[in-house]
Structures are given as structure tokens and as C-alpha cells.
Short mmCIF file of C-alpha atoms in Angstrom, two decimals:
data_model
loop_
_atom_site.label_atom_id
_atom_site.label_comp_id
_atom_site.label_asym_id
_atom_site.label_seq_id
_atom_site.Cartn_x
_atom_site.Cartn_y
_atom_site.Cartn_z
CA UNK V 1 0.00 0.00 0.00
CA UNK V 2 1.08 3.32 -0.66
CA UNK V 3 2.58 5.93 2.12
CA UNK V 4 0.78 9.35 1.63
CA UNK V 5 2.57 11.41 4.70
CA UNK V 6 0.65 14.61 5.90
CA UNK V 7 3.92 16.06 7.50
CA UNK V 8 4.75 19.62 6.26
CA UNK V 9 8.40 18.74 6.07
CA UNK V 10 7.49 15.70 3.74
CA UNK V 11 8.78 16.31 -0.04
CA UNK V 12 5.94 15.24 -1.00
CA UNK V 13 6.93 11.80 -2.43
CA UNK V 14 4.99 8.81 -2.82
CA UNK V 15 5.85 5.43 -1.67
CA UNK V 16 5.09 1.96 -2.60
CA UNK V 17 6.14 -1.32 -1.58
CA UNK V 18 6.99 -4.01 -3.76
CA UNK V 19 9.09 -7.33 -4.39
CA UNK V 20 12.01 -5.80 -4.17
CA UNK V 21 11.30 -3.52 -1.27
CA UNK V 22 9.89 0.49 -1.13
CA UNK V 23 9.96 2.72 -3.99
CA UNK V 24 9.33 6.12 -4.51
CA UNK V 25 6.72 7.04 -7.47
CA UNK V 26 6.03 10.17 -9.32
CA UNK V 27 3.87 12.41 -7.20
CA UNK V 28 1.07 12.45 -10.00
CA UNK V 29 0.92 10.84 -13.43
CA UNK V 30 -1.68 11.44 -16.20
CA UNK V 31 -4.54 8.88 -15.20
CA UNK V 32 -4.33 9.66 -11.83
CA UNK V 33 -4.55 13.29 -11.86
CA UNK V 34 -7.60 13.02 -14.06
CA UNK V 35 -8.86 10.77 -10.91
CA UNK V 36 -7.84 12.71 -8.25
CA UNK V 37 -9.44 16.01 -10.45
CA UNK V 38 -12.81 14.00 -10.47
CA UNK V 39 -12.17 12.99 -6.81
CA UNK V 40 -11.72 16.88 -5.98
CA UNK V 41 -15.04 17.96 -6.93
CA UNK V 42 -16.86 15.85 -3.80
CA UNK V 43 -15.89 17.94 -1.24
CA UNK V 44 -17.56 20.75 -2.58
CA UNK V 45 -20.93 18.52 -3.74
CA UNK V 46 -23.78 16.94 -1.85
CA UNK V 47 -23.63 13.50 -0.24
CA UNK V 48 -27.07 11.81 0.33
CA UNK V 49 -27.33 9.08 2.99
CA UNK V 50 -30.01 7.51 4.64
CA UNK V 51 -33.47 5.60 3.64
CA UNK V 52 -34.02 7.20 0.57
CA UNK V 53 -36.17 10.05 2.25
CA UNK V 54 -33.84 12.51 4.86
CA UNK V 55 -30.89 13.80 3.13
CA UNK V 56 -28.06 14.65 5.30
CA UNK V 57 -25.70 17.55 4.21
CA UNK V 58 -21.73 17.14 5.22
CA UNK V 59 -19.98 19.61 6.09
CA UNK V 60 -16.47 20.73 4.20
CA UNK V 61 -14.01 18.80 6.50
CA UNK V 62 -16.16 15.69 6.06
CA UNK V 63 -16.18 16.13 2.28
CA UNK V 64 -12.17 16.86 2.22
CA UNK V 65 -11.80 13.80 4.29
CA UNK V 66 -14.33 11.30 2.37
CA UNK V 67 -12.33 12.94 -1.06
CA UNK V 68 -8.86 12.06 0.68
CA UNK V 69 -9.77 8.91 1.54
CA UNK V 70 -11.11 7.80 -1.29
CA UNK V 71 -7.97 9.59 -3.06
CA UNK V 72 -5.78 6.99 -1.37
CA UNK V 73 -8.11 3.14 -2.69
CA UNK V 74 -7.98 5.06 -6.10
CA UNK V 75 -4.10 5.12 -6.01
CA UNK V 76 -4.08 1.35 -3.99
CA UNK V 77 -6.17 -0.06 -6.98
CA UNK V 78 -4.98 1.76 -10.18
CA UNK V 79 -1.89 0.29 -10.47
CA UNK V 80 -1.27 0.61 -14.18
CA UNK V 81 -1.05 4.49 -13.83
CA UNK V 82 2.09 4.04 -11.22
CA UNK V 83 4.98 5.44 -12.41
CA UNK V 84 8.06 4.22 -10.14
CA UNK V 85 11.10 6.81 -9.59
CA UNK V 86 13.73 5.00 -10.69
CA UNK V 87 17.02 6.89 -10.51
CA UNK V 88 20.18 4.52 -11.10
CA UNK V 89 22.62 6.46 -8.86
CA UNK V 90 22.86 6.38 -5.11
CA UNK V 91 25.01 8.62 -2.24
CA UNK V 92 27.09 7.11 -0.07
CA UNK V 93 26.88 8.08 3.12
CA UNK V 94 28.49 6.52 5.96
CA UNK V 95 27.52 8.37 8.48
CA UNK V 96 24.30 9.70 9.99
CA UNK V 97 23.32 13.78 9.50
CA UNK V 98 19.98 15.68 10.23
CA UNK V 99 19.74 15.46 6.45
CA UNK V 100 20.12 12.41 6.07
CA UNK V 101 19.53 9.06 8.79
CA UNK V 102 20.71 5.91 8.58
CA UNK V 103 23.31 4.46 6.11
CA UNK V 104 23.32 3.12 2.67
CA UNK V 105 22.93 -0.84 2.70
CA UNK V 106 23.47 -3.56 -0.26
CA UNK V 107 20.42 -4.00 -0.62
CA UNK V 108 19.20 -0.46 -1.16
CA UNK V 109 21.92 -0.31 -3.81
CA UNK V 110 20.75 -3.29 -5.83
CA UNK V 111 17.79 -1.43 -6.04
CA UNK V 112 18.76 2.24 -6.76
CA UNK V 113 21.54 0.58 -9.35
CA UNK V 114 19.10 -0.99 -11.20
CA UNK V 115 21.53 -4.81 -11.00
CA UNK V 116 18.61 -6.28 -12.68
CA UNK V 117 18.73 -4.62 -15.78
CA UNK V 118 22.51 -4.38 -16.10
CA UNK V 119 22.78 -7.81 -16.52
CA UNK V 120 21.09 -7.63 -19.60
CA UNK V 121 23.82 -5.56 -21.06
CA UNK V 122 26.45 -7.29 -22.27
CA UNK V 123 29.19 -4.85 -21.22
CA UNK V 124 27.77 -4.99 -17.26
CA UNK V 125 27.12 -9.12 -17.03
CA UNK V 126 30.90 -10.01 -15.59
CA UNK V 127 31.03 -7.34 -13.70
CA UNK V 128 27.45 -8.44 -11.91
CA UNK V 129 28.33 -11.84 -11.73
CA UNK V 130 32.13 -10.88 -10.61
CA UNK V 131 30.13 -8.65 -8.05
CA UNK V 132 27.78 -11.37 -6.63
CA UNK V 133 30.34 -13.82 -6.33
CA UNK V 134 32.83 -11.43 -4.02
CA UNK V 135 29.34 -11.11 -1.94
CA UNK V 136 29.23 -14.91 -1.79
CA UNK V 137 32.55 -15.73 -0.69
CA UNK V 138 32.98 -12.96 1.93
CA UNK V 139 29.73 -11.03 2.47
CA UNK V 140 27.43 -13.23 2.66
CA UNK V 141 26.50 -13.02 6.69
CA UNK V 142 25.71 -9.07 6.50
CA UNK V 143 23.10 -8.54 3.89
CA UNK V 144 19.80 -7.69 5.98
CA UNK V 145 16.79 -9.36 4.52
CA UNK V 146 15.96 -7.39 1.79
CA UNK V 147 19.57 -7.41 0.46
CA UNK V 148 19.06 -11.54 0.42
CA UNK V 149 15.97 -11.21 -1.69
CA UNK V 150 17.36 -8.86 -3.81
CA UNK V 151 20.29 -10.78 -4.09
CA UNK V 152 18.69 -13.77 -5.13
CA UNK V 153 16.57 -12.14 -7.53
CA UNK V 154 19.34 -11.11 -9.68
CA UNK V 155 20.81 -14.48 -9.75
CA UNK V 156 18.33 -15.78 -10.55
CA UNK V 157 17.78 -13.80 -13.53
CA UNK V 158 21.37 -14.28 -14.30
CA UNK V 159 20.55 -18.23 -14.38
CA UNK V 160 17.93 -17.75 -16.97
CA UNK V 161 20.01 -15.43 -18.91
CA UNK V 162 22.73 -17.96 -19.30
CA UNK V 163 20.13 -20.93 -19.87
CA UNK V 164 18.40 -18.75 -23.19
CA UNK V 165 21.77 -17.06 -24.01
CA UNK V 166 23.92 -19.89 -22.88
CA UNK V 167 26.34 -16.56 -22.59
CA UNK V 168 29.52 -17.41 -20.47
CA UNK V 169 28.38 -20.53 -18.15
CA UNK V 170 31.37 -20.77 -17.47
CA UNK V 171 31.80 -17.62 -15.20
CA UNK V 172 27.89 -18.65 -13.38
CA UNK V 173 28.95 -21.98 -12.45
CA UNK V 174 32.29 -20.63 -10.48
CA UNK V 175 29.88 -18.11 -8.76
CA UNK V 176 26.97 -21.15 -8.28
CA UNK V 177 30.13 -23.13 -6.64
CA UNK V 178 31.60 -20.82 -4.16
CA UNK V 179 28.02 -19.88 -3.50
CA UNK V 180 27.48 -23.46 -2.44
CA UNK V 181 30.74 -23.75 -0.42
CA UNK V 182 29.70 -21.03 1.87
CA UNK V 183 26.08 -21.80 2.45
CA UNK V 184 27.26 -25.38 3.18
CA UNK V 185 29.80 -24.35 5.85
CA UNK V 186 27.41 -21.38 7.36
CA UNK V 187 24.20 -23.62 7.71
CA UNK V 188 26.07 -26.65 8.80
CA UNK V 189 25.08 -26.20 12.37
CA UNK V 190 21.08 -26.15 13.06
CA UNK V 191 20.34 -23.26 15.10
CA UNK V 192 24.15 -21.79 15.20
CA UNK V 193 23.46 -19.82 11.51
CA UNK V 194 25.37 -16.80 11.19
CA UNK V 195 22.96 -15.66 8.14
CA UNK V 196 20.01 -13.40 9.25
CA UNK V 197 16.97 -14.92 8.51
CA UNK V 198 15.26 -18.94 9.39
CA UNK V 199 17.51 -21.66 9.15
CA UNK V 200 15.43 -23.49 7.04
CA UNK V 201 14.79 -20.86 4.19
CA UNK V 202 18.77 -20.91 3.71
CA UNK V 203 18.19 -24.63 3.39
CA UNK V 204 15.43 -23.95 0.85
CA UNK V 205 18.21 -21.79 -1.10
CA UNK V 206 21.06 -24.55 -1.03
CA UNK V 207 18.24 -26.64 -3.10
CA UNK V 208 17.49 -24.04 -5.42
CA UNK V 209 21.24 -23.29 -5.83
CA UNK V 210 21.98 -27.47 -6.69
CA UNK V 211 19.59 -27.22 -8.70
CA UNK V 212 20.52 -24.31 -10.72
CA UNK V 213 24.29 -26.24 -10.81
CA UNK V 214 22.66 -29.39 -12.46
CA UNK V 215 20.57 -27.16 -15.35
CA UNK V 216 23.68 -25.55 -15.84
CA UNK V 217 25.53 -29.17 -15.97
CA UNK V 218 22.69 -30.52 -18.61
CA UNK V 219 22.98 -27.40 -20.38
CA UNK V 220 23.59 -28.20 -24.30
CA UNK V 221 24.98 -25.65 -26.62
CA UNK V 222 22.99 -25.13 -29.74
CA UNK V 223 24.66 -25.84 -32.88
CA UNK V 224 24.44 -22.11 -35.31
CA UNK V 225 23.47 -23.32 -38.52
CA UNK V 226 25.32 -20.88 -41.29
CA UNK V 227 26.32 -21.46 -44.32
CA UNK V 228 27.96 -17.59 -44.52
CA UNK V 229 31.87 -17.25 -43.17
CA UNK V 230 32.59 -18.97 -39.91
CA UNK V 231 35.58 -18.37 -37.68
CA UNK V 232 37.48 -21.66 -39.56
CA UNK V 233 37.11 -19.43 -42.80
CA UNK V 234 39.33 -16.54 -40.93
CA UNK V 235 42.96 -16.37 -41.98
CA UNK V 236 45.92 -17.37 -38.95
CA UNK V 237 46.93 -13.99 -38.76
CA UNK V 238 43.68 -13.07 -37.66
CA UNK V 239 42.49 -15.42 -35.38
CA UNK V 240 45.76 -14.95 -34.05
CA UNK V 241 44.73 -11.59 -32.89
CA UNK V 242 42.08 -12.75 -32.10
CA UNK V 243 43.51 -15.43 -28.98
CA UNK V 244 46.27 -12.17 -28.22
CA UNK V 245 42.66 -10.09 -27.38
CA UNK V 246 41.80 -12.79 -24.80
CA UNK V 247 42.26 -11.85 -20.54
CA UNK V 248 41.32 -14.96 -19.40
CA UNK V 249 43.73 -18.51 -20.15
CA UNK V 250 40.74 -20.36 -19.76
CA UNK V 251 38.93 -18.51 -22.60
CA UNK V 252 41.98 -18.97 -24.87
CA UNK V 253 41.81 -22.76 -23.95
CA UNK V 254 38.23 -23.04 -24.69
CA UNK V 255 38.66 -21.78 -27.84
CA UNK V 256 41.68 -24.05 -28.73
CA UNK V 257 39.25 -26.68 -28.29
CA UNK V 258 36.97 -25.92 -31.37
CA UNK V 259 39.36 -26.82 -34.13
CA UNK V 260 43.29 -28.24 -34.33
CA UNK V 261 44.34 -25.29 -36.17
CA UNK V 262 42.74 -22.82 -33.03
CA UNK V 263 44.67 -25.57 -30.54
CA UNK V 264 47.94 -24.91 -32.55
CA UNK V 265 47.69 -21.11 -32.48
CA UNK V 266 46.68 -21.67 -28.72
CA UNK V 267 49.72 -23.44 -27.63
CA UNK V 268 52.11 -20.67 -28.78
CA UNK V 269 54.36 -19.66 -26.30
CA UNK V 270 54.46 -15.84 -26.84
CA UNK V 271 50.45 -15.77 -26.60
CA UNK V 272 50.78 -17.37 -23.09
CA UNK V 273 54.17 -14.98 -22.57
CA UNK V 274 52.35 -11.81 -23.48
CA UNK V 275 49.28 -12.87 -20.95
CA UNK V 276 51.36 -13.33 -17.70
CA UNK V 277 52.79 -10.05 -18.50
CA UNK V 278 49.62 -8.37 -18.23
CA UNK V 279 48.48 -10.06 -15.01
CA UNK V 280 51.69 -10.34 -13.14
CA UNK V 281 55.15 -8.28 -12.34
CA UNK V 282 58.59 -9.93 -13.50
CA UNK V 283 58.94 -10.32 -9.47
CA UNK V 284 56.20 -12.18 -9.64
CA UNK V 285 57.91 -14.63 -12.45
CA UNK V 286 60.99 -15.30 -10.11
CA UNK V 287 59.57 -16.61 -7.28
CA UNK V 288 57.54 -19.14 -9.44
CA UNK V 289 59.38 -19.67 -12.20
CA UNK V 290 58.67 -23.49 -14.14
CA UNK V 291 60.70 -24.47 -16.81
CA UNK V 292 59.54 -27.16 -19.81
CA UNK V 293 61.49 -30.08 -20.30
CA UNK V 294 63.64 -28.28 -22.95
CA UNK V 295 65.02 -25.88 -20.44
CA UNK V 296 62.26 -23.28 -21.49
CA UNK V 297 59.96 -21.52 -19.28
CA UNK V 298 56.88 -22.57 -19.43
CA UNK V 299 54.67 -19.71 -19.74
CA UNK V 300 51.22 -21.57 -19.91
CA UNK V 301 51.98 -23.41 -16.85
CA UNK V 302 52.91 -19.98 -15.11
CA UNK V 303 50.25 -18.13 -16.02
CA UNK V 304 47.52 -20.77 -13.61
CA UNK V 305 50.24 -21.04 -11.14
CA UNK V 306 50.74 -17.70 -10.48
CA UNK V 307 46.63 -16.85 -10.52
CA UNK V 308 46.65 -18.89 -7.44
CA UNK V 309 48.70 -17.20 -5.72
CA UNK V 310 48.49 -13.49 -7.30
CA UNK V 311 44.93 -11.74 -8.20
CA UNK V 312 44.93 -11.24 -11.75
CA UNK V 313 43.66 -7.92 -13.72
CA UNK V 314 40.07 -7.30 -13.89
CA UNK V 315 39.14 -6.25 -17.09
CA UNK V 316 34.81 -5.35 -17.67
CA UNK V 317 33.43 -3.06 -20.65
CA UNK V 318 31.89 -1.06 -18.34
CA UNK V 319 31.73 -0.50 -14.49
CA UNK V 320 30.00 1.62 -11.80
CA UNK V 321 31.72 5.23 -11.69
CA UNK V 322 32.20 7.11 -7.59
CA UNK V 323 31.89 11.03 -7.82
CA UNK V 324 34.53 12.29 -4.95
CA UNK V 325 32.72 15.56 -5.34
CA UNK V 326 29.57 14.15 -4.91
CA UNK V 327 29.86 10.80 -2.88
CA UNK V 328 27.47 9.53 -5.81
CA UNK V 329 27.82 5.60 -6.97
CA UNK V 330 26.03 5.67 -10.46
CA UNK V 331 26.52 4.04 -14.20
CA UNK V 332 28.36 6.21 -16.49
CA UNK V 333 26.11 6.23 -18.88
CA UNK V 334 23.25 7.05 -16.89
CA UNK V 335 25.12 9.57 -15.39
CA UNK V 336 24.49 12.09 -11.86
CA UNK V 337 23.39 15.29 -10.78
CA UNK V 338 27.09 16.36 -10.02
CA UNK V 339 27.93 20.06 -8.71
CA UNK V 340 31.56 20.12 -9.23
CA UNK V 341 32.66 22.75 -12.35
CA UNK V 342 34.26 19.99 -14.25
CA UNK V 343 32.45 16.63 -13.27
CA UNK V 344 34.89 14.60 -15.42
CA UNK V 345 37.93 15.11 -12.97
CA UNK V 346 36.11 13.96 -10.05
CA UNK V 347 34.94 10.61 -11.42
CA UNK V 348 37.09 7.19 -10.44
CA UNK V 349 36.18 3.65 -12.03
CA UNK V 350 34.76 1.09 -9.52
CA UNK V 351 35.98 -2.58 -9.19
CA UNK V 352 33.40 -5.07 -7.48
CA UNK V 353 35.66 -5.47 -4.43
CA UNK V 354 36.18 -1.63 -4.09
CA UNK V 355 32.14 -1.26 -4.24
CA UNK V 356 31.99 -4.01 -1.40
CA UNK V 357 34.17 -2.00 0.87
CA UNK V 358 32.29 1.39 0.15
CA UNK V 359 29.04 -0.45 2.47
CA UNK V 360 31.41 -1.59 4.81
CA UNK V 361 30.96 0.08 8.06
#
């Protein structure tokens, strides 16, 4: 139901609550101010009551009251003319002011960041999933209830995607896993949880979460049927560049697996050379450094021993931007209502891990 406040220092905002939690709407759309026009005119009209044969006669603060009331069950049951506020930046604040109370949460940042609809964009899905999975691994214990909800929703959304996409698979089942790993060692104990919330509904996730893992496992790759240019049709210098455009070794190994001239072109030394480079320091390279049987160094072999001990570069198409002006967390795209003179020198990219320790109080 909606919140209507009568307090003079209100802005004047409307409220409603759904799925996902409270949202503000737009004070007045079109359909409802031609409502809430009609709805005006009672208070200054006649109500009859009664047998059919007094007529009683109300007097102005009964008619503003019987035209507010019924002001508020129009707005409760026309919910097509709702028009949610939906604003895709949100201010950090970590500490409480007469302004503003409280502190920004997870959860209220799923909502205000709009993580639903970002994983639809191809540029924004690793960075989501990356996102979720830091959450699962470390953050797991504080998200308040409607962070869990909200949480879930989005991966679950992020399952579908992957099951009609079948879009990186991959990158959801390491998320699924560590997922899985946590909930297993949290709920382990009945009655000792450390999650907020009943025992048994994190019990009722862990199914839903195996269950997700098997789709996933089951999950069969469509065959593209085109008898245009395929990738086989490319020449070696260019799928070449191709592999040398890869961040991830497992993505260059995946790809190695699809014909034996992409396994030749995958095995090359410099291609595996050129990728520790980019993740790691020549430090780095000393105090793990494997050589082949030849007396080379094998740089393939480097490259996954080193990522278990060293974090490698995260590289996304497009992440959330902070304002240092501002304190504003917010798409670039979408962009912010910023105040500085020159907005662009105030604006720093943010990595998932980075946005998990901005809500860390």
C-alpha cells in the first residue's frame, strides 16, 4: 500500500512497496490526476445518505476527508497508472546527519543501481556476476533481509540469462560453486546460523542453488546453422589476434578446443608470454618460475600457477563510476546530478571489491 505522509516537512513523495522492497513514485501521473481532479469535486458537492427520504448535508471537512480517503483506494487499486522513480545512482553516506539518517545498505543499492537490468547488457554481465560472487565468498553473513531477496533475484535472472543465451556458463557456475561452499559451511550447524533470517529458508536456497548447478551441468549448446563465413574461414593472422585479445587462459583454452588449427595457435608460447605479463610483475615470475622439459619456461603453466597465488587484472566493458565531489555511486552512462565545475575530474572507475568495501561500516 502506498505511504501518503501529511507532514509539512514531507517532499511530497509517494511510496510503494513491492518485491524488491519500497519505492518512490512520481507524485502524480496522467490517469491519476484526471482521478484525483474528479475525486476533488466531492468535497464541494452533496452526499445523500439515509433511507431514501432525509438527506443529510456534510460539512467541508467531512467532504475533504471522504475525497482524501477515497484519493488513497484510487491510487491502492490503479496500479497501471504508477509510475516508479527509478534513478540509477545512489550517495554514499556513511555516516548519519539531520539530512540524512541511517546508512546506505546492499540492498538499497541493488535497487537504486538498477543490477537487474545491467545484466542484460552485455558490457555490465561479468562485472554483476564478478560482483555477486565477491558477496558470496565474503559477504554473505551481512546482507539484511531485503539485500538476500534482492540478491537472489538477480541471480536468478542471471541463471535464466545464461540458460536462453547460454552466454559465459562458465563464469555462473564458479559463482553457483563458491556460493554453495559457503552456504554449506554457514548452515552446517542447526540453530548456530550466522545468516540473518530462518535456518530453514537458507536450506530452501542450497536446493534451489543445486539445482541451478545441475541445469547448468545438462545445459547443451545449440549448434548455429550458417552457411555464410565462420571463424574456420578466418585467416591465422587473424584469429591470431584474435587469442592475443583474450584476458582470461581459460577462454583462450576453450577456444583451442573448437578446431586443431585454433589448438595450434593456442599453444604458442608468446600468446601465453604476453598474458602473464599483463596479469603479473617480473617479481612475480621469479619466485615461481617453471621451466619445460627443454630448459624453457613454461609460460602456460605460469600463467595458472601464479593466478593462485596473485589476483589477476580485472578487465569489464563497463563499471559503476564514484563522484569524490559528490559521494554519488552511479553508471556512467546514466550519469548524476554532479555540482563540481568539471564533473569529469572527479569521477574514479569502480571494481566489485572496491564497491563491497564502500558499504562496509
Amino acid at each position: 500500500m502506498p505511504f501518503l505522509g501529511q507532514d509539512w516537512r514531507s517532499p511530497g513523495w509517494r511510496w510503494v512497496k513491492t518485491e524488491d522492497g519500497w519505492k518512490r513514485c512520481e507524485p502524480f501521473s496522467p490517469a491519476l490526476e484526471d482521478g484525483n481532479n474528479q475525486l476533488n469535486d466531492i468535497s464541494h458537492a452533496v452526499i445523500l445518505t439515509g433511507d431514501g427520504e432525509d438527506e443529510e448535508i456534510y460539512s467541508t471537512e467531512d467532504c475533504e476527508f471522504a475525497a482524501k480517503k477515497r484519493k488513497k483506494d484510487h491510487f491502492r487499486d490503479n496500479t497501471d497508472s504508477q509510475c516508479f522513480y527509478r534513478e540509477k545512482w545512489i550517495y554514499v553516506h556513511k555516516e548519519s546527519t539531520k539530512e540524512r539518517h541511517g546508512y546506505c545498505t546492499l540492498g538499497e543499492a541493488f535497487n537504486r543501481l538498477d543490477f537487474s537490468s545491467a545484466i542484460q547488457d552485455i558490457r555490465r554481465f561479468n562485472y554483476v556476476v564478478k560482483l555477486l560472487q565477491l558477496i558470496a565468498k565474503s559477504q554473505l553473513t551481512s546482507l539484511s533481509g531485503v539485500a538476500q531477496k534482492n540478491y537472489f533475484n538477480i541471480l536468478d535472472k542471471i541463471v535464466q540469462k545464461v540458460m536462453e543465451d547460454q552466454y559465459n556458463p562458465r563464469l555462473i557456475k564458479d559463482l553457483l560453486q563458491d556460493l554453495s561452499s559457503t552456504l554449506c559451511i554457514l548452515i552446517r550447524g542447526v540453530g548456530k546460523s550466522e545468516l540473518v533470517g530462518n535456518v530453514n529458508v537458507w536450506i530452501c536456497r542450497l536446493e534451489t542453488i543445486l539445482l541451478w548447478q545441475q541445469q547448468l551441468k545438462n545445459l547443451q549448446m545449440n549448434k548455429q546453422v550458417n552457411n555464410g563465413l565462420t571463424l574456420s574461414d578466418l585467416p591465422l593472422h587473424m584469429l591470431n589476434n584474435i587469442l592475443y585479445r583474450f584476458s582470461d587462459g581459460w577462454d583462450i583454452i576453450t577456444l583451442g578446443q573448437v578446431t586443431p588449427t585454433l589448438y595450434m595457435l593456442s599453444e604458442d608460447r608468446q600468446l601465453w608470454k604476453k598474458l602473464c605479463q599483463y596479469h603479473f610483475a617480473e617479481k612475480q615470475f621469479c619466485r615461481h618460475l617453471i621451466l619445460s622439459e627443454e630448459g624453457h619456461i613454461d609460460w602456460k603453466l605460469m600463467y595458472f600457477t601464479l593466478q593462485k597465488y596473485y589476483p589477476i587484472k580485472e578487465q569489464y566493458g563497463d563499471t559503476l563510476h564514484f563522484c569524490r565531489h559528490c559521494s554519488i555511486l552511479f553508471w556512467k552512462d546514466t550519469g548524476h546530478p554532479c555540482t563540481a565545475s568539471d564533473p569529469n575530474t572527479c569521477l574514479m572507475p569502480v571494481s566489485p571489491q572496491h564497491f563491497i568495501d564502500l558499504f562496509k561500516f
